[in-house]
Coordinates of C-alpha atoms and ligand atoms in Angstrom, one line a residue:
X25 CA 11.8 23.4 -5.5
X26 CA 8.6 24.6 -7.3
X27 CA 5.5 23.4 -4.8
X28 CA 2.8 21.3 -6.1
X29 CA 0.0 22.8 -7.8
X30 CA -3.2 21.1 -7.1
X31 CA -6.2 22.7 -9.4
X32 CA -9.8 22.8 -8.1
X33 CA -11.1 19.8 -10.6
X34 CA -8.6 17.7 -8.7
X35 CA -9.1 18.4 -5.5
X36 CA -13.3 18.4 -6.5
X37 CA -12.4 14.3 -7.5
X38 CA -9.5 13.5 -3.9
X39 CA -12.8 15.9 -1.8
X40 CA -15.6 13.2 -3.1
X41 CA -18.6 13.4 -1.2
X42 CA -17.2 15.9 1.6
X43 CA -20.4 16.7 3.2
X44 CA -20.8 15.6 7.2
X45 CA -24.4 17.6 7.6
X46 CA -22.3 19.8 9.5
X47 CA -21.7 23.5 8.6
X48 CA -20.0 23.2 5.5
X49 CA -16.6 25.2 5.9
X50 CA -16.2 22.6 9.0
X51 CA -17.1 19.4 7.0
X52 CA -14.7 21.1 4.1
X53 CA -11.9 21.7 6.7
X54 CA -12.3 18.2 7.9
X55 CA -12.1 16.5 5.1
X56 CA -9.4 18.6 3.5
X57 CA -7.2 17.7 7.0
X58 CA -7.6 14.0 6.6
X59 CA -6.5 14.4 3.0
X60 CA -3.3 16.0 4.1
X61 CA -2.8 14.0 7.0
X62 CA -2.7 10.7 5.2
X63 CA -0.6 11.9 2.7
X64 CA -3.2 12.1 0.1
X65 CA -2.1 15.8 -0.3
X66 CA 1.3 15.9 0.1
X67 CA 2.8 18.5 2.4
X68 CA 3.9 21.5 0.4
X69 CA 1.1 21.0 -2.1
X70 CA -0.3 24.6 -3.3
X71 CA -4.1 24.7 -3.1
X72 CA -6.5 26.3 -5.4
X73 CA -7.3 30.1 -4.8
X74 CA -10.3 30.5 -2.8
X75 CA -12.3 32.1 -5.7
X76 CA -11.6 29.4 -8.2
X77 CA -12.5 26.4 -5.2
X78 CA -15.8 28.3 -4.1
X79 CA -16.8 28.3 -7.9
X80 CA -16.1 24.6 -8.5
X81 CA -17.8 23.4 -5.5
X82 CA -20.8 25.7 -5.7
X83 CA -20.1 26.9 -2.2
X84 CA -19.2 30.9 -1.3
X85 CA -16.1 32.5 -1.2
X86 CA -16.9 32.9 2.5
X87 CA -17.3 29.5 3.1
X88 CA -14.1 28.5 1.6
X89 CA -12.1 31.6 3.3
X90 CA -13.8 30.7 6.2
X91 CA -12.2 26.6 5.9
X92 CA -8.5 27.9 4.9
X93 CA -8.9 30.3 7.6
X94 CA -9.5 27.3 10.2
X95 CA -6.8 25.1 8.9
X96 CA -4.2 27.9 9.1
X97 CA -5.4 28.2 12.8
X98 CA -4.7 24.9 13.2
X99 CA -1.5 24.7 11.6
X100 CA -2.7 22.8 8.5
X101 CA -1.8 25.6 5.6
X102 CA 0.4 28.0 4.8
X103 CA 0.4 31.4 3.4
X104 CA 2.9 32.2 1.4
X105 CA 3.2 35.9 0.0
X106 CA 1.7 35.9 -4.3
X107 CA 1.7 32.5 -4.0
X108 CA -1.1 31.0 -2.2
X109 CA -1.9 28.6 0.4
X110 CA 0.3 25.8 0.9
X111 CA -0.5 22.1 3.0
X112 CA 1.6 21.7 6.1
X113 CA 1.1 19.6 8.9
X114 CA 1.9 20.5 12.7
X115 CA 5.0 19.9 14.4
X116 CA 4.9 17.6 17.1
X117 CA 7.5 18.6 19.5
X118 CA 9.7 16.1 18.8
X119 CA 10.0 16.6 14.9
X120 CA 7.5 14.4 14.2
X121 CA 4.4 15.3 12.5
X122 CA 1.3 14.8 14.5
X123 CA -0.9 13.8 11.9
X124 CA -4.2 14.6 13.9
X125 CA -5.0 15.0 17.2
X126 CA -4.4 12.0 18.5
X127 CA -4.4 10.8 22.8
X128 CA -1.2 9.6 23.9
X129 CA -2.4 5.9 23.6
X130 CA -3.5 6.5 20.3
X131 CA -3.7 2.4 18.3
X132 CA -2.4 3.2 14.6
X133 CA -3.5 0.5 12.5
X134 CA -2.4 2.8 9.4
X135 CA 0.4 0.3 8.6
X136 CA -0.6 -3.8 8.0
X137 CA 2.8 -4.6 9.2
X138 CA 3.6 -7.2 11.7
X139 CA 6.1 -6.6 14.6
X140 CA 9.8 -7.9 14.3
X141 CA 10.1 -11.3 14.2
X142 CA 12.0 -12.7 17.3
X143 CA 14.5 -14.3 14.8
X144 CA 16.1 -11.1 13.8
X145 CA 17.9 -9.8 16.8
X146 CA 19.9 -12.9 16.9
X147 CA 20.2 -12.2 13.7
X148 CA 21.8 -9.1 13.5
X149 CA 24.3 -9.9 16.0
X150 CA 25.5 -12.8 14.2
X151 CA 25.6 -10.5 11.0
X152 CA 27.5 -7.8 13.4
X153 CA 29.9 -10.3 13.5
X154 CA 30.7 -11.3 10.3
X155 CA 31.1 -7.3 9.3
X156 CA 34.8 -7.7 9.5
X157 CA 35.4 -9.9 6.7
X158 CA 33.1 -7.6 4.3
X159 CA 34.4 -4.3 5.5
X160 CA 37.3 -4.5 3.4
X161 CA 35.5 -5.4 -0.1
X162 CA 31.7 -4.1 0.2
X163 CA 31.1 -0.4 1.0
X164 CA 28.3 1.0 -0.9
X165 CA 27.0 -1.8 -2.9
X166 CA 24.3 -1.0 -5.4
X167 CA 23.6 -5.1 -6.7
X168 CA 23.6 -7.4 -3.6
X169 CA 25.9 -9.4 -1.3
X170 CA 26.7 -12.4 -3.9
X171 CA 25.5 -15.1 -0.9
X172 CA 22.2 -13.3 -0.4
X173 CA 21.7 -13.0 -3.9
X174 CA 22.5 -16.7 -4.3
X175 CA 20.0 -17.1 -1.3
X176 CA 17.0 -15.2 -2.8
X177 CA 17.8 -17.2 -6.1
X178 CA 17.5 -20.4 -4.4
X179 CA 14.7 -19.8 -3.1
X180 CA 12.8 -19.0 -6.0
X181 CA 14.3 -21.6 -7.5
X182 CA 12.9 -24.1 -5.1
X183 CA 9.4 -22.6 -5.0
X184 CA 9.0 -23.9 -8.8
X185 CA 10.8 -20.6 -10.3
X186 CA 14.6 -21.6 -11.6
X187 CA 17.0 -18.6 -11.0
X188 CA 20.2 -17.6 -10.9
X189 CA 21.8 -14.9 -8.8
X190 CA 22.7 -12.8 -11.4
X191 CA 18.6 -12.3 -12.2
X192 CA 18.1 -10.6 -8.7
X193 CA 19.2 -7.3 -7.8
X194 CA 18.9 -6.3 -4.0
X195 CA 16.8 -3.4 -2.8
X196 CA 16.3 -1.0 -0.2
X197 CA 12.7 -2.9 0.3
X198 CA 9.9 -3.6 -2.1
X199 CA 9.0 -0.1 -2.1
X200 CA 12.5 0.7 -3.8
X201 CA 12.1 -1.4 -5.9
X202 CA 9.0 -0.5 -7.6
X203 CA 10.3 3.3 -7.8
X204 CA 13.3 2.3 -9.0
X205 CA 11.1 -0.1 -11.6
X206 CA 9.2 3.0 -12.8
X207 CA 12.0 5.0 -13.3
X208 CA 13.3 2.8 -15.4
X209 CA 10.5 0.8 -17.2
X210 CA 8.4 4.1 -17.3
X211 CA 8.5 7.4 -19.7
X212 CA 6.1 10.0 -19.1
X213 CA 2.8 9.5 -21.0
X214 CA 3.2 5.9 -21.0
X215 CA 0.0 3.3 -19.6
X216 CA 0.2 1.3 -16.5
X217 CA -2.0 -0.6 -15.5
X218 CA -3.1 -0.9 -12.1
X219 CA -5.4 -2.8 -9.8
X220 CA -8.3 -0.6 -8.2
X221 CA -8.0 -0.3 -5.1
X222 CA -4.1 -0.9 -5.0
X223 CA -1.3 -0.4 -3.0
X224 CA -1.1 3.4 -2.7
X225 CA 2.2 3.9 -2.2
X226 CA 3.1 2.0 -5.8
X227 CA 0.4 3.8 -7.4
X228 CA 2.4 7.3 -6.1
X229 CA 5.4 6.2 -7.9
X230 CA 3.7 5.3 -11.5
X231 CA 2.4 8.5 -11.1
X232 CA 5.5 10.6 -10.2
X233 CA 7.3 8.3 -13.3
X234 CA 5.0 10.2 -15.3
X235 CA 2.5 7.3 -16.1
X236 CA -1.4 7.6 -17.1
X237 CA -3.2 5.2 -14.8
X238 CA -5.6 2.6 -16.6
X239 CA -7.3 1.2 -13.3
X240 CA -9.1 -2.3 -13.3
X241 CA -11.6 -3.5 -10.5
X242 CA -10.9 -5.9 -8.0
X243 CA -13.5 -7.0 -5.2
X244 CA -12.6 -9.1 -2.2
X245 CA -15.1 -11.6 -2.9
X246 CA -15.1 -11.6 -6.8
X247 CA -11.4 -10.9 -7.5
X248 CA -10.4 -9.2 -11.0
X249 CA -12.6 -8.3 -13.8
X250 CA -11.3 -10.3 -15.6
X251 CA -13.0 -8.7 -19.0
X252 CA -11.6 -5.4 -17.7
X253 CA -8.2 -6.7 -17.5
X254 CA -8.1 -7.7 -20.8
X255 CA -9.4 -4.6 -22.7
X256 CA -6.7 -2.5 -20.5
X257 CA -4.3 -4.5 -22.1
X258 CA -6.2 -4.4 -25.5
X259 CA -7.2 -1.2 -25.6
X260 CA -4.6 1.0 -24.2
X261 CA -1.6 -1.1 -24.8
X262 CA 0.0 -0.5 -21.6
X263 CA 4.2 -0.4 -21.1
X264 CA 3.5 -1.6 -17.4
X265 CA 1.2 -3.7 -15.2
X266 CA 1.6 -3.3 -11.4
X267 CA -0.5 -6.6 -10.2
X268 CA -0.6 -8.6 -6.9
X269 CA -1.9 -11.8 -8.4
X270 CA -1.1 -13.2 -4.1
X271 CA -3.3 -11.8 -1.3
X272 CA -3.7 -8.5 -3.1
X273 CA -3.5 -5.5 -1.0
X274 CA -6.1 -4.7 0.5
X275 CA -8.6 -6.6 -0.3
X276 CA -6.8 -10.3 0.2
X277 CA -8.1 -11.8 -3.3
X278 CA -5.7 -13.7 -5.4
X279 CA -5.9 -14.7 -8.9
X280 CA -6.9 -18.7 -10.3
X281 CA -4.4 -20.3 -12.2
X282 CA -6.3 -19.7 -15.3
X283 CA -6.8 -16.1 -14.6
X284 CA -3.0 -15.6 -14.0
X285 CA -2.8 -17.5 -17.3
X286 CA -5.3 -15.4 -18.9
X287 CA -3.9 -12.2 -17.4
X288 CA -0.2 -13.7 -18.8
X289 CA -1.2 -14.0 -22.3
X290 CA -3.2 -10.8 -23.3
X291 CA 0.0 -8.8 -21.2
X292 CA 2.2 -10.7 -24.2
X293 CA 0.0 -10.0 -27.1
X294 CA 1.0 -6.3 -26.3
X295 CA 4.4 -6.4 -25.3
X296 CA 3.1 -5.3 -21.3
X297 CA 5.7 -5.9 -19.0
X298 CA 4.1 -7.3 -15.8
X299 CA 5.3 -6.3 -12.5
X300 CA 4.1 -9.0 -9.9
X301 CA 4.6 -7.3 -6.3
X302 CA 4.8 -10.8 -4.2
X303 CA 5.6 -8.7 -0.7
X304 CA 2.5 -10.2 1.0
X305 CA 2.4 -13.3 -1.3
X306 CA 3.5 -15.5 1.3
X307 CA 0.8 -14.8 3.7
X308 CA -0.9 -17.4 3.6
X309 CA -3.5 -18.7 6.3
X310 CA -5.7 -21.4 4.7
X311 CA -5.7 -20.5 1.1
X312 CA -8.4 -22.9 -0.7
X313 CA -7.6 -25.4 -3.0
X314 CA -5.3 -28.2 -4.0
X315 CA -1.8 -26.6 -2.9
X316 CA -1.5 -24.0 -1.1
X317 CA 2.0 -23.7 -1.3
X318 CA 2.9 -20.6 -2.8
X319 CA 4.5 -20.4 -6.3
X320 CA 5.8 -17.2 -8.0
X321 CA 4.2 -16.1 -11.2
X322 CA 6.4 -17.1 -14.0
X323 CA 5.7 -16.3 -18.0
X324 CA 5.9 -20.4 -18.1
X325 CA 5.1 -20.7 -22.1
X326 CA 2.9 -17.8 -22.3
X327 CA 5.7 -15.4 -23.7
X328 CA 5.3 -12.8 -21.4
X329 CA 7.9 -10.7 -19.9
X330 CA 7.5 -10.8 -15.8
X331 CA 9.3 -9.0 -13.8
X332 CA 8.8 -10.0 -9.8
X333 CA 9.2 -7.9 -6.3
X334 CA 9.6 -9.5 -3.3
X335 CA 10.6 -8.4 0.6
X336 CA 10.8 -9.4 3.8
X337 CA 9.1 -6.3 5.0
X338 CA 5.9 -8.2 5.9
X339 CA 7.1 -11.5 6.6
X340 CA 10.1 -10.6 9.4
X341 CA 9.7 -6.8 9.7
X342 CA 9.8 -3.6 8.0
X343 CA 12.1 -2.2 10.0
X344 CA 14.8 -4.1 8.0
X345 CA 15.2 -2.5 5.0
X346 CA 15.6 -5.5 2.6
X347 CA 13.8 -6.3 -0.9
X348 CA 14.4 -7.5 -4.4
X349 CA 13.7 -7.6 -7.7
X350 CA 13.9 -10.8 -10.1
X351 CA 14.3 -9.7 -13.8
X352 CA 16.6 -11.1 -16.8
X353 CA 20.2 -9.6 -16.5
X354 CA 19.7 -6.8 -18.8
X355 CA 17.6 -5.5 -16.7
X356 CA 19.4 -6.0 -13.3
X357 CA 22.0 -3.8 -15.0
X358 CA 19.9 -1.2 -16.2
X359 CA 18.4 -1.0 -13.1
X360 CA 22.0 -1.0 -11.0
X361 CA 22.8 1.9 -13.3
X362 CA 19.7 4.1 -12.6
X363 CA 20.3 3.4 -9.0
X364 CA 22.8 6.2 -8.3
X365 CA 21.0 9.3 -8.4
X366 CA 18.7 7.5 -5.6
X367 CA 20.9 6.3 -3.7
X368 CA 24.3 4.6 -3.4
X369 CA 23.3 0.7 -2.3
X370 CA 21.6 -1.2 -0.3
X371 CA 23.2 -1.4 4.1
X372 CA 25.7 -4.4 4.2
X373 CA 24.9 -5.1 7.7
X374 CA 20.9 -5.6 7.0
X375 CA 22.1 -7.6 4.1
X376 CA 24.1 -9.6 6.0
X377 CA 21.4 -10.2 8.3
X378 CA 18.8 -10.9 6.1
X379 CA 21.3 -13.6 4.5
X380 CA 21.1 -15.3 8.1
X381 CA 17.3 -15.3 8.5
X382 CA 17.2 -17.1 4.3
X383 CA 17.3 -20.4 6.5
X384 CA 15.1 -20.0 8.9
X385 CA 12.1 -18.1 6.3
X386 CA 9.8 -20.9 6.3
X387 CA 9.7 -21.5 10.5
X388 CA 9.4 -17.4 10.5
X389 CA 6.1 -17.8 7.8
X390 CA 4.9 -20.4 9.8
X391 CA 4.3 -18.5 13.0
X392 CA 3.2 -15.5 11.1
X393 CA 0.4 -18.1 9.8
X394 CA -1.0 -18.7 13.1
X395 CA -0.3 -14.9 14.7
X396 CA -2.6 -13.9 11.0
X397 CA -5.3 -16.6 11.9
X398 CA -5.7 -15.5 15.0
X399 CA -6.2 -11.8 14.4
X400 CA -8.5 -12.4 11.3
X401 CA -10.8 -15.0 12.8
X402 CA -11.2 -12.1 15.6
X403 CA -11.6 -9.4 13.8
X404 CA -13.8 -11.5 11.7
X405 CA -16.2 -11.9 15.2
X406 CA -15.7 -8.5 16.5
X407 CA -17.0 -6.6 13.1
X408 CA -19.7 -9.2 12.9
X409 CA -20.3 -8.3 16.4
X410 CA -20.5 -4.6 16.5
X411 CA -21.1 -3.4 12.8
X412 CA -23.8 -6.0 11.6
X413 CA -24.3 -3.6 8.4
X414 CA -21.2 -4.1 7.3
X415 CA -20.0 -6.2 4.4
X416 CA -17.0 -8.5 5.9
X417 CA -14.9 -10.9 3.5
X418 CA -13.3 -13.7 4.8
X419 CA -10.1 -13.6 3.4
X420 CA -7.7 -16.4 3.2
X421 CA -4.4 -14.6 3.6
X422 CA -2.4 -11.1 3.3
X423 CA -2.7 -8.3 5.8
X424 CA -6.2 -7.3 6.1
X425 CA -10.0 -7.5 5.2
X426 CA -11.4 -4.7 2.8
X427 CA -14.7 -4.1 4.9
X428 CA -17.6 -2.9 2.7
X429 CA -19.7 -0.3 5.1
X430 CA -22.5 0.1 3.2
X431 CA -22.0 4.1 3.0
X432 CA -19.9 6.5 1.8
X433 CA -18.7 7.5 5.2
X434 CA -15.0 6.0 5.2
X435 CA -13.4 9.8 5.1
X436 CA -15.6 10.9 8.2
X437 CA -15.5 7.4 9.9
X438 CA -11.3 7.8 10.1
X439 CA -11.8 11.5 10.9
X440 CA -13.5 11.1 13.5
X441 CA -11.9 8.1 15.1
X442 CA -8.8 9.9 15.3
X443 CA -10.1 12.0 18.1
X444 CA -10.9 8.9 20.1
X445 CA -7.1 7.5 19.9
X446 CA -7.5 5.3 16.5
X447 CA -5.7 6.1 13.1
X448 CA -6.8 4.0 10.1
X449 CA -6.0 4.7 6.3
X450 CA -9.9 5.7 4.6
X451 CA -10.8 3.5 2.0
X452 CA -9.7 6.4 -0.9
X453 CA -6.0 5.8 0.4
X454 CA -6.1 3.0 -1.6
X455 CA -7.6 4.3 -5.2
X456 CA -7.5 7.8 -6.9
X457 CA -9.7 10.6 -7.1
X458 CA -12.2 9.8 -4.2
X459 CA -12.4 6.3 -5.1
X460 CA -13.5 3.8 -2.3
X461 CA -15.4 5.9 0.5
X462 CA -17.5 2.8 1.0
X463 CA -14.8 1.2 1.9
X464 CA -12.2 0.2 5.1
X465 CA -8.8 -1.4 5.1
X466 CA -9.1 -3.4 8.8
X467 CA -5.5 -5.4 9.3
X468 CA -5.1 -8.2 10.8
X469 CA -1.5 -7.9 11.8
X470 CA -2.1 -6.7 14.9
X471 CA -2.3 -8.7 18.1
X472 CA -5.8 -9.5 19.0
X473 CA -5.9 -7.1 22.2
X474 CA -5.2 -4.4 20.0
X475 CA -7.4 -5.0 17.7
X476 CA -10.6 -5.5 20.3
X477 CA -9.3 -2.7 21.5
X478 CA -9.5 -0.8 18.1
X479 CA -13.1 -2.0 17.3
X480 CA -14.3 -0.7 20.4
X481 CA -12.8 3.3 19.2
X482 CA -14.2 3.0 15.7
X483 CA -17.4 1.9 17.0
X484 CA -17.7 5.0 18.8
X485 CA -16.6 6.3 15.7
X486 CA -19.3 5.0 14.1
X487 CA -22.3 6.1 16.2
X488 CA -20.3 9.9 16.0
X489 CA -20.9 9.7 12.4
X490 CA -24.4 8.6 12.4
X491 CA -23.3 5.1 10.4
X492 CA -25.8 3.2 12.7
X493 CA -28.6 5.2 11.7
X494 CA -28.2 6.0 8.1
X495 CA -29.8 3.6 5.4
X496 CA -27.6 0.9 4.3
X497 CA -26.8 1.1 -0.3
X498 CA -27.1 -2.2 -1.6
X499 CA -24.1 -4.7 -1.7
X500 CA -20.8 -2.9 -1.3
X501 CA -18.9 -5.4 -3.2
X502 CA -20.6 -3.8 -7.0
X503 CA -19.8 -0.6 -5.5
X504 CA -16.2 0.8 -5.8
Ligands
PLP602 C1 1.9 -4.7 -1.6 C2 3.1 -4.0 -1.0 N1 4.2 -3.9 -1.7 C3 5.3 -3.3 -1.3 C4 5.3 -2.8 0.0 C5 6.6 -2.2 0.5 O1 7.3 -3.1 1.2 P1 8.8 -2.8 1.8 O2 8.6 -2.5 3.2 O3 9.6 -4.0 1.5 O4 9.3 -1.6 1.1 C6 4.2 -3.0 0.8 C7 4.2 -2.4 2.2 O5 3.2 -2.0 2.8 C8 3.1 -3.6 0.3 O6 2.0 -3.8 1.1

């Protein structure tokens, strides 16, 4: 496999504003280490030559020798013979890379994922026991259990959505399925729009599909823009948009009726398919407005073509592997036939498990509800209480608040917090090319003693940096 070639310009734009006020082969290190260690270089990923990086970010050859030399030290590059330096991360002893330096007890709050729902052990151990009458007809089963299918369909159905079986296809999670949607729905060259920041991992898979990113603005207080949605889909006539129109993640917003109508409409004037990603759409805590309940976005009579995605990753747990897609059957079958170069089907037994807990959804959502209320009214009163600068939302649902700090210090913030025992994502996790360094993903899917516990490590973090004393840019929802 051919590594990964990352030119200087890109790496200038994922760098942004790298500069600590340290030495500046340490600040370059730095920030070059968090960009591998949360993925946003990818291991194996081929760096520029030292040369062409000095030259592009006005620095000396020294200085950048002098930062590759520390991260090979440290196990975060590679040499390999003609060919460069290459990102690697350190082995932890056990196979699993340590991503920084973390203390035993490190908190990760990385993932907004809640822990496993008490319903699902049960669960699997009644699904254990019904293995025996699927063994002999379901091995590797690339569409769906027909019951769970059946299941999913009902439920959309009875959330104001009419479906039948046949419209959903099964997945190996949400995450699967948007792959799986790209490759399918995506040719390379094609427009997709996304939502800025977004959901990083779907935004990686648009990309790898080949697609050009056409990103639009969305602010935890003042949702989309909505003018810029509309020339996206006017102007560059897009084959895809990738939307969470439901607690968007991360910054918890979710679109009015009439913007979802809106958004519907201009997407059908140019043929857009539009992917709603309803994973954390049901995370509801106490939305605003007439009726809360949730209702999946449907074309209704706006013409539009809508494909949706849905899991219980972040309603039971993401340890079960279990999504789906809802599209019209031609579709479902072009998709079932692209699945087999990624893999062969979707686990019977977490199918059959997932097919038990169908019933019991709406008690399992309901104690998620208060668990999420608890956790963001805290957070809510520890931020206040520790980081006064900071711009707080108070969201209504999803998995966390999208803090605006006032500075573009999210990068060194995470850095640094990492050597007191606390992983976060930085705020460019979420958009592209440096995108967001004013900005934090804080979930609230943690229990409230782990989160006090957290804001007490990233306010040490946040005196390291200097946050406390620097000057404070005006509001940091115009800012992206
Ligand atoms: C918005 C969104 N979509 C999809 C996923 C992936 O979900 P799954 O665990 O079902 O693959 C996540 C998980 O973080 C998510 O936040």
């Amino acid at each position: 496999m051919t590594a990964r070639r990352l030119g200087a310009a890109s790496l200038e734009s994922l760098l942004g504003e790298w500069r600590n006020g340290g030495a500046a082969n340490e600040d370059l290190a730095d920030r070059l280490r968090l960009l591998m260690v949360d993925g946003r270089i990818p291991v194996g990923t081929r760096l520029p030559a030292e040369r062409e990086l000095a030259a592009r970010l006005s620095v000396s050859r020294t200085t950048v020798a002098s930062t590759y030399g520390r991260l090979r030290s440290a196990g975060y590059l590679a040499s390999q013979q003609g060919s460069g330096s290459e990102a690697r991360l350190p082995q932890h002893p056990f196979g699993r890379p340590a991503a920084g330096m973390e203390a035993p007890d490190t908190i990760d709050l990385t993932k907004a994922a809640m822990p496993c729902a008490p319903q699902v052990a049960p669960a699997v151990l009644r699904a254990a026991e019904q293995l025996p009458l699927f063994a002999a007809d379901w091995d590797y089963d690339a569409v769906g259990l027909p019951h769970l299918r059946q299941a999913i369909a009902d439920r959309y159905t009875a959330q104001g959505l009419p479906t039948e079986p046949d419209e959903i296809l099964v997945t190996i999670g949400a995450q699967h399925a948007i792959g799986l949607l790209a490759r399918v729905l995506v040719s390379r060259g094609d427009r997709v729009v996304i939502e800025a920041p977004t959901y990083p991992h779907a935004q990686r898979a648009f990309i790898e599909a080949g697609a050009r990113l056409v990103p639009v603005s969305v602010t935890a207080d003042g949702g989309w823009d909505a003018e810029a949605l509309q020339h996206a889909f006017e102007r560059t006539n897009p084959q895809l948009a990738y939307l969470m129109p439901d607690f968007h993640n991360p910054t918890g917003a979710s679109m009015s009726a009439a913007e979802r109508d809106r958004m519907l409409r201009a997407a059908a004037r140019q043929g857009t398919t539009v992917l709603v990603d309803e994973t954390t759409a049901e995370l509801d805590i106490d939305r605003d407005g007439v009726d809360s309940r949730f209702v999946p976005v449907s074309a209704g009579d706006t013409g539009a073509t809508v494909v949706n995605v849905g899991s219980i990753g972040k309603t039971v747990w993401g340890g079960l592997r279990i999504g789906w897609i809802r599209a019209d059957r031609s579709l479902v079958a072009r998709l079932v036939a692209a699945r087999s170069s990624l893999d062969l089907g979707t686990p019977i037994l977490e199918q059959l498990a997932v097919a038990e807990l169908m019933p019991e959804l709406d008690e399992i959502i309901a104690a998620r509800r208060v668990q999420l209320r608890r956790s963001r009214d805290r957070v809510e009163e520890l931020l206040a209480g520790r980081f006064p600068t900071w711009q707080v939302p108070h969201v209504a649902g999803g998995l966390a608040v999208w803090v605006g700090l006032g500075q573009p210090v999210s990068s060194a913030l995470t850095l640094t917090a990492r050597t007191s025992g606390l992983v976060m994502a930085a705020g460019p996790w979420f958009g592209s090319d440096g995108a967001f360094e004013r900005f934090l993903r804080v979930p609230i899917t943690y229990p409230v003693d782990t989160l006090e516990r957290a804001v007490e490590r990233l306010h040490a973090a946040w005196l390291a940096v200097g946050g406390a004393r620097r000057p404070v840019m005006p509001s940091a929802s115009t800012l992206v």
